[in-house]
PDB file of C-alpha atoms in Angstrom:
ATOM      1  CA  GLN A   1    -157.648 -50.774  59.930  1.00 88.00           C
ATOM      2  CA  ARG A   2    -156.317 -51.217  56.394  1.00 88.00           C
ATOM      3  CA  ASN A   3    -156.348 -47.434  55.826  1.00 89.00           C
ATOM      4  CA  GLN A   4    -154.626 -46.884  59.183  1.00 88.00           C
ATOM      5  CA  LEU A   5    -151.911 -49.424  58.316  1.00 88.00           C
ATOM      6  CA  VAL A   6    -151.316 -47.753  54.944  1.00 85.00           C
ATOM      7  CA  THR A   7    -151.038 -44.352  56.633  1.00 85.00           C
ATOM      8  CA  THR A   8    -148.605 -45.705  59.245  1.00 85.00           C
ATOM      9  CA  LYS A   9    -146.540 -47.390  56.541  1.00 87.00           C
ATOM     10  CA  ASN A  10    -146.296 -44.144  54.572  1.00 84.00           C
ATOM     11  CA  GLN A  11    -145.324 -42.230  57.710  1.00 84.00           C
ATOM     12  CA  LEU A  12    -142.593 -44.770  58.472  1.00 87.00           C
ATOM     13  CA  ALA A  13    -141.309 -44.608  54.898  1.00 84.00           C
ATOM     14  CA  GLY A  14    -141.132 -40.819  55.160  1.00 82.00           C
ATOM     15  CA  THR A  15    -139.297 -41.068  58.487  1.00 84.00           C
ATOM     16  CA  VAL A  16    -136.746 -43.490  57.021  1.00 85.00           C
ATOM     17  CA  VAL A  17    -136.072 -41.109  54.124  1.00 84.00           C
ATOM     18  CA  GLU A  18    -135.707 -38.176  56.543  1.00 85.00           C
ATOM     19  CA  ILE A  19    -133.303 -40.114  58.796  1.00 88.00           C
ATOM     20  CA  ALA A  20    -131.227 -41.213  55.787  1.00 85.00           C
ATOM     21  CA  SER A  21    -131.035 -37.606  54.576  1.00 83.00           C
ATOM     22  CA  LYS A  22    -129.957 -36.291  57.987  1.00 86.00           C
ATOM     23  CA  ASN A  23    -127.436 -39.100  58.371  1.00 85.00           C
ATOM     24  CA  LYS A  24    -125.913 -38.238  54.977  1.00 86.00           C
ATOM     25  CA  LYS A  25    -125.641 -34.558  55.917  1.00 86.00           C
ATOM     26  CA  ILE A  26    -123.954 -35.406  59.230  1.00 85.00           C
ATOM     27  CA  THR A  27    -121.570 -37.884  57.580  1.00 83.00           C
ATOM     28  CA  ASP A  28    -120.710 -35.402  54.797  1.00 82.00           C
ATOM     29  CA  SER A  29    -120.026 -32.758  57.438  1.00 85.00           C
ATOM     30  CA  ILE A  30    -117.725 -35.080  59.403  1.00 85.00           C
ATOM     31  CA  ARG A  31    -115.909 -36.113  56.220  1.00 86.00           C
ATOM     32  CA  TYR A  32    -115.250 -32.453  55.477  1.00 84.00           C
ATOM     33  CA  ALA A  33    -114.009 -32.062  59.059  1.00 85.00           C
ATOM     34  CA  GLN A  34    -111.608 -34.920  58.290  1.00 88.00           C
ATOM     35  CA  THR A  35    -109.943 -32.826  55.568  1.00 90.00           C
ATOM     36  CA  ILE A  36    -109.538 -29.958  58.048  1.00 89.00           C
ATOM     37  CA  GLN A  37    -108.038 -32.264  60.671  1.00 89.00           C
ATOM     38  CA  ALA A  38    -105.695 -33.766  58.070  1.00 90.00           C
ATOM     39  CA  ALA A  39    -104.400 -30.254  57.348  1.00 91.00           C
ATOM     40  CA  ILE A  40    -102.957 -29.939  60.880  1.00 91.00           C
ATOM     41  CA  LEU A  41    -101.015 -33.209  60.585  1.00 95.00           C
ATOM     42  CA  PRO A  42     -97.370 -33.030  59.464  1.00 94.00           C
ATOM     43  CA  ASN A  43     -96.751 -33.266  55.741  1.00 90.00           C
ATOM     44  CA  GLN A  44     -95.367 -36.697  54.812  1.00 90.00           C
ATOM     45  CA  GLU A  45     -92.723 -35.213  52.485  1.00 92.00           C
ATOM     46  CA  LEU A  46     -91.498 -33.044  55.374  1.00 92.00           C
ATOM     47  CA  LEU A  47     -91.194 -36.059  57.680  1.00 93.00           C
ATOM     48  CA  ILE A  48     -89.274 -38.019  55.042  1.00 93.00           C
ATOM     49  CA  SER A  49     -86.844 -35.140  54.468  1.00 92.00           C
ATOM     50  CA  LYS A  50     -86.191 -34.638  58.206  1.00 93.00           C
ATOM     51  CA  LEU A  51     -86.446 -38.149  59.644  1.00 92.00           C
ATOM     52  CA  ASN A  52     -85.099 -40.010  56.571  1.00 87.00           C
ATOM     53  CA  GLU A  53     -86.312 -43.486  57.549  1.00 93.00           C
ATOM     54  CA  TYR A  54     -89.603 -43.870  59.396  1.00 96.00           C
ATOM     55  CA  PHE A  55     -93.037 -45.488  59.207  1.00 97.00           C
ATOM     56  CA  LEU A  56     -96.464 -44.322  60.306  1.00 97.00           C
ATOM     57  CA  ILE A  57     -99.540 -46.331  61.244  1.00 97.00           C
ATOM     58  CA  PHE A  58    -102.517 -44.002  61.721  1.00 96.00           C
ATOM     59  CA  GLU A  59    -105.902 -45.713  61.984  1.00 95.00           C
ATOM     60  CA  PRO A  60    -108.766 -43.561  63.333  1.00 93.00           C
ATOM     61  CA  LYS A  61    -111.629 -45.511  64.913  1.00 92.00           C
ATOM     62  CA  ASP A  62    -114.126 -43.159  63.298  1.00 89.00           C
ATOM     63  CA  ILE A  63    -113.879 -40.776  60.354  1.00 89.00           C
ATOM     64  CA  VAL A  64    -112.084 -38.145  62.439  1.00 91.00           C
ATOM     65  CA  SER A  65    -109.571 -39.048  65.113  1.00 93.00           C
ATOM     66  CA  GLY A  66    -108.850 -38.343  68.763  1.00 93.00           C
ATOM     67  CA  ASP A  67    -105.251 -39.359  68.056  1.00 95.00           C
ATOM     68  CA  PHE A  68    -102.895 -37.038  66.220  1.00 96.00           C
ATOM     69  CA  TYR A  69     -99.189 -36.846  65.497  1.00 97.00           C
ATOM     70  CA  TRP A  70     -97.135 -33.656  65.540  1.00 97.00           C
ATOM     71  CA  PHE A  71     -93.753 -32.464  64.281  1.00 97.00           C
ATOM     72  CA  ALA A  72     -91.685 -29.295  64.679  1.00 96.00           C
ATOM     73  CA  GLU A  73     -88.134 -28.167  64.002  1.00 95.00           C
ATOM     74  CA  ALA A  74     -86.049 -25.587  65.830  1.00 93.00           C
ATOM     75  CA  LYS A  75     -82.626 -24.274  64.905  1.00 86.00           C
ATOM     76  CA  GLY A  76     -79.863 -25.391  67.241  1.00 79.00           C
ATOM     77  CA  GLU A  77     -77.475 -22.936  68.825  1.00 77.00           C
ATOM     78  CA  GLN A  78     -74.418 -21.941  66.808  1.00 71.00           C
ATOM     79  CA  GLY A  79     -72.591 -25.086  65.761  1.00 66.00           C
ATOM     80  CA  ALA A  80     -75.226 -27.374  67.270  1.00 72.00           C
ATOM     81  CA  ALA A  81     -77.598 -29.682  65.409  1.00 74.00           C
ATOM     82  CA  ASP A  82     -81.145 -28.652  64.703  1.00 89.00           C
ATOM     83  CA  LYS A  83     -83.747 -29.916  67.159  1.00 95.00           C
ATOM     84  CA  LEU A  84     -86.492 -32.136  65.783  1.00 97.00           C
ATOM     85  CA  PHE A  85     -89.631 -32.641  67.863  1.00 98.00           C
ATOM     86  CA  ILE A  86     -91.992 -35.551  67.223  1.00 98.00           C
ATOM     87  CA  ALA A  87     -95.035 -36.614  69.236  1.00 98.00           C
ATOM     88  CA  VAL A  88     -97.993 -38.958  69.123  1.00 98.00           C
ATOM     89  CA  VAL A  89    -100.972 -37.810  71.148  1.00 97.00           C
ATOM     90  CA  ASP A  90    -104.110 -39.569  72.385  1.00 96.00           C
ATOM     91  CA  CYS A  91    -106.900 -37.139  73.275  1.00 94.00           C
ATOM     92  CA  THR A  92    -109.845 -37.874  75.529  1.00 86.00           C
ATOM     93  CA  GLY A  93    -112.495 -39.679  73.489  1.00 77.00           C
ATOM     94  CA  HIS A  94    -112.489 -40.379  69.770  1.00 77.00           C
ATOM     95  CA  GLY A  95    -114.558 -39.208  66.826  1.00 81.00           C
ATOM     96  CA  VAL A  96    -115.757 -35.601  66.849  1.00 86.00           C
ATOM     97  CA  PRO A  97    -115.006 -34.779  70.546  1.00 85.00           C
ATOM     98  CA  GLY A  98    -111.503 -36.227  70.232  1.00 89.00           C
ATOM     99  CA  ALA A  99    -110.934 -34.333  66.987  1.00 90.00           C
ATOM    100  CA  PHE A 100    -111.805 -31.023  68.670  1.00 91.00           C
ATOM    101  CA  MET A 101    -109.249 -31.821  71.380  1.00 93.00           C
ATOM    102  CA  SER A 102    -106.635 -32.670  68.737  1.00 94.00           C
ATOM    103  CA  MET A 103    -107.033 -29.222  67.160  1.00 94.00           C
ATOM    104  CA  ILE A 104    -106.497 -27.544  70.537  1.00 95.00           C
ATOM    105  CA  GLY A 105    -103.495 -29.757  71.354  1.00 95.00           C
ATOM    106  CA  SER A 106    -101.777 -29.176  68.003  1.00 96.00           C
ATOM    107  CA  ARG A 107    -102.231 -25.413  68.235  1.00 96.00           C
ATOM    108  CA  LEU A 108    -100.816 -25.300  71.769  1.00 97.00           C
ATOM    109  CA  LEU A 109     -97.771 -27.438  70.872  1.00 97.00           C
ATOM    110  CA  ASN A 110     -96.951 -25.145  67.943  1.00 97.00           C
ATOM    111  CA  GLU A 111     -97.294 -22.110  70.189  1.00 97.00           C
ATOM    112  CA  ILE A 112     -95.116 -23.599  72.962  1.00 97.00           C
ATOM    113  CA  VAL A 113     -92.249 -24.774  70.736  1.00 97.00           C
ATOM    114  CA  ASN A 114     -92.313 -22.362  67.786  1.00 95.00           C
ATOM    115  CA  GLU A 115     -93.410 -19.125  69.478  1.00 95.00           C
ATOM    116  CA  LYS A 116     -92.417 -19.444  73.142  1.00 96.00           C
ATOM    117  CA  ASN A 117     -89.223 -21.361  72.241  1.00 94.00           C
ATOM    118  CA  ILE A 118     -89.637 -23.900  75.043  1.00 96.00           C
ATOM    119  CA  HIS A 119     -87.473 -26.819  73.964  1.00 96.00           C
ATOM    120  CA  GLU A 120     -87.024 -29.150  76.953  1.00 97.00           C
ATOM    121  CA  THR A 121     -89.529 -31.994  76.670  1.00 97.00           C
ATOM    122  CA  ASP A 122     -90.611 -31.925  80.339  1.00 97.00           C
ATOM    123  CA  ALA A 123     -91.171 -28.153  80.161  1.00 97.00           C
ATOM    124  CA  ILE A 124     -93.122 -28.544  76.904  1.00 98.00           C
ATOM    125  CA  LEU A 125     -95.546 -31.003  78.515  1.00 97.00           C
ATOM    126  CA  GLU A 126     -95.943 -28.837  81.613  1.00 97.00           C
ATOM    127  CA  ALA A 127     -96.795 -25.845  79.412  1.00 97.00           C
ATOM    128  CA  LEU A 128     -99.201 -28.014  77.380  1.00 97.00           C
ATOM    129  CA  HIS A 129    -100.846 -29.240  80.587  1.00 96.00           C
ATOM    130  CA  LEU A 130    -101.402 -25.676  81.813  1.00 95.00           C
ATOM    131  CA  GLY A 131    -102.561 -24.589  78.351  1.00 96.00           C
ATOM    132  CA  ILE A 132    -105.208 -27.324  78.185  1.00 95.00           C
ATOM    133  CA  ARG A 133    -106.445 -26.509  81.700  1.00 94.00           C
ATOM    134  CA  GLU A 134    -106.738 -22.848  80.734  1.00 94.00           C
ATOM    135  CA  ALA A 135    -108.342 -23.491  77.330  1.00 93.00           C
ATOM    136  CA  LEU A 136    -111.019 -25.751  78.863  1.00 92.00           C
ATOM    137  CA  HIS A 137    -111.489 -23.560  81.979  1.00 93.00           C
ATOM    138  CA  GLN A 138    -110.771 -26.561  84.187  1.00 91.00           C
ATOM    139  CA  GLU A 139    -110.128 -24.379  87.241  1.00 88.00           C
ATOM    140  CA  GLN A 140    -113.738 -23.171  87.127  1.00 89.00           C
ATOM    141  CA  THR A 141    -115.540 -26.256  85.807  1.00 88.00           C
ATOM    142  CA  ASP A 142    -115.666 -29.996  86.393  1.00 86.00           C
ATOM    143  CA  ASN A 143    -114.221 -30.661  82.913  1.00 88.00           C
ATOM    144  CA  THR A 144    -111.409 -33.244  83.138  1.00 89.00           C
ATOM    145  CA  ASP A 145    -110.682 -33.802  79.435  1.00 92.00           C
ATOM    146  CA  GLY A 146    -107.068 -34.019  78.390  1.00 93.00           C
ATOM    147  CA  MET A 147    -104.571 -36.146  76.507  1.00 95.00           C
ATOM    148  CA  ASP A 148    -101.796 -38.706  76.838  1.00 96.00           C
ATOM    149  CA  ILE A 149     -98.625 -38.058  74.862  1.00 97.00           C
ATOM    150  CA  CYS A 150     -95.270 -39.494  73.874  1.00 98.00           C
ATOM    151  CA  LEU A 151     -92.871 -36.646  72.990  1.00 98.00           C
ATOM    152  CA  CYS A 152     -89.274 -36.876  71.738  1.00 98.00           C
ATOM    153  CA  LYS A 153     -86.659 -34.290  70.892  1.00 97.00           C
ATOM    154  CA  ILE A 154     -84.048 -35.574  68.412  1.00 97.00           C
ATOM    155  CA  GLU A 155     -80.658 -33.865  68.039  1.00 95.00           C
ATOM    156  CA  LYS A 156     -78.526 -35.594  65.428  1.00 93.00           C
ATOM    157  CA  ASN A 157     -74.758 -36.002  65.835  1.00 91.00           C
ATOM    158  CA  ASN A 158     -71.935 -37.783  63.992  1.00 90.00           C
ATOM    159  CA  LEU A 159     -72.511 -41.063  65.837  1.00 92.00           C
ATOM    160  CA  GLY A 160     -76.320 -41.021  65.827  1.00 94.00           C
ATOM    161  CA  ALA A 161     -78.603 -38.809  67.884  1.00 95.00           C
ATOM    162  CA  ASP A 162     -79.294 -37.512  71.374  1.00 96.00           C
ATOM    163  CA  ILE A 163     -82.907 -38.251  72.312  1.00 97.00           C
ATOM    164  CA  SER A 164     -84.883 -36.486  75.022  1.00 97.00           C
ATOM    165  CA  PHE A 165     -88.161 -38.162  75.988  1.00 98.00           C
ATOM    166  CA  THR A 166     -91.076 -37.184  78.180  1.00 98.00           C
ATOM    167  CA  GLY A 167     -94.341 -39.089  78.265  1.00 97.00           C
ATOM    168  CA  ALA A 168     -97.701 -38.394  79.850  1.00 96.00           C
ATOM    169  CA  LYS A 169     -98.762 -42.017  80.474  1.00 95.00           C
ATOM    170  CA  ASN A 170     -97.523 -43.120  77.040  1.00 96.00           C
ATOM    171  CA  PRO A 171     -94.157 -44.963  76.837  1.00 96.00           C
ATOM    172  CA  LEU A 172     -91.260 -44.894  74.378  1.00 98.00           C
ATOM    173  CA  TYR A 173     -89.912 -48.156  72.915  1.00 97.00           C
ATOM    174  CA  ILE A 174     -86.209 -48.239  71.997  1.00 97.00           C
ATOM    175  CA  HIS A 175     -84.175 -50.834  70.136  1.00 95.00           C
ATOM    176  CA  GLN A 176     -80.385 -50.504  70.349  1.00 91.00           C
ATOM    177  CA  GLU A 177     -78.751 -52.405  67.542  1.00 84.00           C
ATOM    178  CA  ASP A 178     -75.423 -53.053  69.299  1.00 80.00           C
ATOM    179  CA  LYS A 179     -77.210 -54.484  72.336  1.00 77.00           C
ATOM    180  CA  ALA A 180     -79.734 -56.488  70.297  1.00 74.00           C
ATOM    181  CA  ASP A 181     -82.391 -55.606  72.840  1.00 80.00           C
ATOM    182  CA  LEU A 182     -85.619 -53.656  73.029  1.00 91.00           C
ATOM    183  CA  PHE A 183     -86.746 -51.834  76.133  1.00 91.00           C
ATOM    184  CA  ARG A 184     -89.575 -49.542  77.164  1.00 95.00           C
ATOM    185  CA  ILE A 185     -89.318 -46.258  79.043  1.00 96.00           C
ATOM    186  CA  ARG A 186     -92.534 -45.590  80.923  1.00 95.00           C
ATOM    187  CA  GLY A 187     -94.310 -42.264  80.699  1.00 96.00           C
ATOM    188  CA  ASP A 188     -95.210 -40.293  83.818  1.00 96.00           C
ATOM    189  CA  LYS A 189     -98.480 -40.979  85.626  1.00 94.00           C
ATOM    190  CA  LYS A 190     -99.529 -37.368  85.177  1.00 94.00           C
ATOM    191  CA  THR A 191    -101.763 -36.656  82.173  1.00 94.00           C
ATOM    192  CA  ILE A 192    -102.112 -33.496  80.118  1.00 96.00           C
ATOM    193  CA  GLY A 193    -105.125 -31.604  81.470  1.00 93.00           C
ATOM    194  CA  GLY A 194    -107.507 -32.854  84.144  1.00 87.00           C
ATOM    195  CA  ASN A 195    -106.841 -33.109  87.854  1.00 83.00           C
ATOM    196  CA  HIS A 196    -105.009 -36.415  88.267  1.00 79.00           C
ATOM    197  CA  TYR A 197    -101.533 -36.420  89.888  1.00 81.00           C
ATOM    198  CA  GLN A 198    -101.378 -32.614  89.950  1.00 81.00           C
ATOM    199  CA  HIS A 199     -98.624 -32.777  92.589  1.00 85.00           C
ATOM    200  CA  LEU A 200     -96.275 -34.628  90.211  1.00 90.00           C
ATOM    201  CA  SER A 201     -93.873 -33.082  87.719  1.00 93.00           C
ATOM    202  CA  PHE A 202     -93.053 -34.362  84.256  1.00 96.00           C
ATOM    203  CA  THR A 203     -89.637 -35.972  83.908  1.00 97.00           C
ATOM    204  CA  GLN A 204     -87.200 -35.897  80.991  1.00 98.00           C
ATOM    205  CA  THR A 205     -85.103 -38.933  80.054  1.00 97.00           C
ATOM    206  CA  ASN A 206     -82.020 -38.430  77.884  1.00 97.00           C
ATOM    207  CA  ILE A 207     -80.681 -41.289  75.740  1.00 95.00           C
ATOM    208  CA  ASN A 208     -77.675 -41.417  73.407  1.00 95.00           C
ATOM    209  CA  LEU A 209     -78.489 -43.553  70.374  1.00 95.00           C
ATOM    210  CA  ARG A 210     -76.269 -44.697  67.521  1.00 94.00           C
ATOM    211  CA  LYS A 211     -76.987 -45.007  63.837  1.00 94.00           C
ATOM    212  CA  GLY A 212     -79.209 -48.016  63.214  1.00 93.00           C
ATOM    213  CA  ASP A 213     -81.053 -47.753  66.543  1.00 95.00           C
ATOM    214  CA  THR A 214     -84.844 -47.388  66.387  1.00 96.00           C
ATOM    215  CA  ILE A 215     -87.451 -45.633  68.508  1.00 97.00           C
ATOM    216  CA  TYR A 216     -91.207 -46.258  68.534  1.00 98.00           C
ATOM    217  CA  LEU A 217     -93.823 -43.734  69.668  1.00 98.00           C
ATOM    218  CA  THR A 218     -97.314 -45.108  70.184  1.00 97.00           C
ATOM    219  CA  THR A 219    -100.697 -44.427  71.701  1.00 96.00           C
ATOM    220  CA  ASP A 220    -102.534 -47.179  73.593  1.00 95.00           C
ATOM    221  CA  GLY A 221    -104.926 -48.074  70.749  1.00 95.00           C
ATOM    222  CA  PHE A 222    -102.831 -51.002  69.487  1.00 97.00           C
ATOM    223  CA  VAL A 223    -102.215 -52.653  72.874  1.00 96.00           C
ATOM    224  CA  ASP A 224    -105.842 -52.125  74.001  1.00 96.00           C
ATOM    225  CA  GLN A 225    -107.412 -53.710  70.910  1.00 97.00           C
ATOM    226  CA  ASN A 226    -109.401 -56.798  71.883  1.00 96.00           C
ATOM    227  CA  ASN A 227    -109.887 -60.092  70.041  1.00 95.00           C
ATOM    228  CA  LYS A 228    -113.069 -62.217  69.932  1.00 94.00           C
ATOM    229  CA  GLN A 229    -112.228 -63.588  73.399  1.00 94.00           C
ATOM    230  CA  ARG A 230    -112.290 -59.973  74.663  1.00 94.00           C
ATOM    231  CA  LYS A 231    -108.568 -60.117  75.483  1.00 96.00           C
ATOM    232  CA  LYS A 232    -106.428 -57.015  74.900  1.00 96.00           C
ATOM    233  CA  TYR A 233    -103.370 -57.323  72.692  1.00 97.00           C
ATOM    234  CA  SER A 234    -101.249 -56.068  75.640  1.00 96.00           C
ATOM    235  CA  THR A 235     -97.970 -54.208  76.046  1.00 95.00           C
ATOM    236  CA  LYS A 236     -96.124 -57.497  76.562  1.00 95.00           C
ATOM    237  CA  ARG A 237     -97.175 -58.830  73.144  1.00 96.00           C
ATOM    238  CA  LEU A 238     -96.260 -55.563  71.407  1.00 96.00           C
ATOM    239  CA  THR A 239     -92.816 -55.544  73.054  1.00 95.00           C
ATOM    240  CA  LEU A 240     -92.168 -59.134  71.947  1.00 95.00           C
ATOM    241  CA  LEU A 241     -93.369 -58.387  68.405  1.00 96.00           C
ATOM    242  CA  LEU A 242     -91.177 -55.298  68.065  1.00 96.00           C
ATOM    243  CA  LYS A 243     -88.213 -57.332  69.279  1.00 94.00           C
ATOM    244  CA  GLU A 244     -89.025 -60.099  66.783  1.00 94.00           C
ATOM    245  CA  ILE A 245     -89.146 -57.834  63.719  1.00 95.00           C
ATOM    246  CA  GLN A 246     -85.932 -55.877  64.286  1.00 93.00           C
ATOM    247  CA  ASN A 247     -84.119 -57.531  61.359  1.00 91.00           C
ATOM    248  CA  ASP A 248     -86.835 -56.289  58.986  1.00 95.00           C
ATOM    249  CA  SER A 249     -86.808 -52.935  57.200  1.00 95.00           C
ATOM    250  CA  LEU A 250     -89.114 -50.259  58.612  1.00 96.00           C
ATOM    251  CA  LEU A 251     -91.530 -50.812  55.721  1.00 95.00           C
ATOM    252  CA  GLU A 252     -91.632 -54.534  56.502  1.00 97.00           C
ATOM    253  CA  GLN A 253     -92.049 -53.766  60.213  1.00 97.00           C
ATOM    254  CA  LYS A 254     -95.075 -51.630  59.421  1.00 97.00           C
ATOM    255  CA  GLU A 255     -96.583 -54.442  57.343  1.00 97.00           C
ATOM    256  CA  ARG A 256     -95.941 -56.986  60.115  1.00 97.00           C
ATOM    257  CA  LEU A 257     -97.597 -54.766  62.717  1.00 97.00           C
ATOM    258  CA  GLU A 258    -100.649 -54.226  60.507  1.00 97.00           C
ATOM    259  CA  LEU A 259    -100.963 -57.946  59.744  1.00 97.00           C
ATOM    260  CA  GLU A 260    -100.663 -58.799  63.437  1.00 97.00           C
ATOM    261  CA  LEU A 261    -103.311 -56.239  64.369  1.00 97.00           C
ATOM    262  CA  ASN A 262    -105.732 -57.487  61.700  1.00 96.00           C
ATOM    263  CA  ALA A 263    -105.227 -61.125  62.732  1.00 96.00           C
ATOM    264  CA  TRP A 264    -105.750 -60.286  66.399  1.00 97.00           C
ATOM    265  CA  GLN A 265    -108.781 -58.077  65.813  1.00 95.00           C
ATOM    266  CA  GLY A 266    -110.519 -60.419  63.369  1.00 94.00           C
ATOM    267  CA  GLU A 267    -114.181 -59.472  63.047  1.00 93.00           C
ATOM    268  CA  GLU A 268    -114.155 -57.373  66.216  1.00 95.00           C
ATOM    269  CA  LYS A 269    -114.749 -53.639  65.938  1.00 94.00           C
ATOM    270  CA  GLN A 270    -111.794 -51.315  66.340  1.00 94.00           C
ATOM    271  CA  ARG A 271    -111.839 -50.190  69.945  1.00 93.00           C
ATOM    272  CA  ASP A 272    -109.892 -46.930  69.776  1.00 93.00           C
ATOM    273  CA  ASP A 273    -107.790 -44.745  67.498  1.00 95.00           C
ATOM    274  CA  ILE A 274    -104.415 -46.349  66.716  1.00 96.00           C
ATOM    275  CA  THR A 275    -101.145 -44.502  66.071  1.00 97.00           C
ATOM    276  CA  ILE A 276     -97.569 -45.818  65.899  1.00 98.00           C
ATOM    277  CA  ILE A 277     -94.478 -44.077  64.530  1.00 98.00           C
ATOM    278  CA  GLY A 278     -91.181 -45.913  64.088  1.00 97.00           C
ATOM    279  CA  ILE A 279     -87.983 -43.923  63.434  1.00 97.00           C
ATOM    280  CA  LYS A 280     -84.558 -45.346  62.591  1.00 96.00           C
ATOM    281  CA  ILE A 281     -81.672 -43.136  63.631  1.00 94.00           C
TER     282      ILE A 281
END
């Protein structure tokens, strides 16, 4: 019995070493994938030069993310302002599966805007929807993966900017300085990819904003984060918080949002990928 116990102990020790080695190889591989995923994200210096004043909160649940943010620029017609496109996207799942989806989504958005020159936000999302369905062969399979997105086109003018917004489930938050109010424009029920609400079309909302106004693009990771009582943070709380911090600079707003999230989450695990972008016109 003693000899058998020693043998079993040695076998277990060997198994532990083997598992640790495999785990390290998998983790190293995913960390390298993180550098590849980071390469598709917009360069921070580019965003600063084009957006001037903005903040970014990007907190993947795992090493790689099912959320991603995307930026593109298109020349306006003669005499017109350049068109800036900014989006935050929440892909099905998180971790490795979500990261694969983010690579597909980023490639398709670049193709639609930069190569096909589709510049209306509702048409961009419709093309993205069809592109995802084609890429994942959803007509022939039962695959329903997809993504939710908040997409804005920004065209600057002398008074501020003209904003075009289309959302697939994800909303856009807007604060207008002269009205001292913050409101939320809902995204459409239709998602990118999958089979839900196929009969619906994406809608485009146009808003004229003035200098000093702020827009917020976000995925649902922040509002869905639970506390130790298993309560979600909620859209209502986020709306109230954004309204409360409007007198702060964007850097201070970012810090307030992060502090609020950490206080709410406490010792609970992060539930999903979290992305928020705030842009001051």
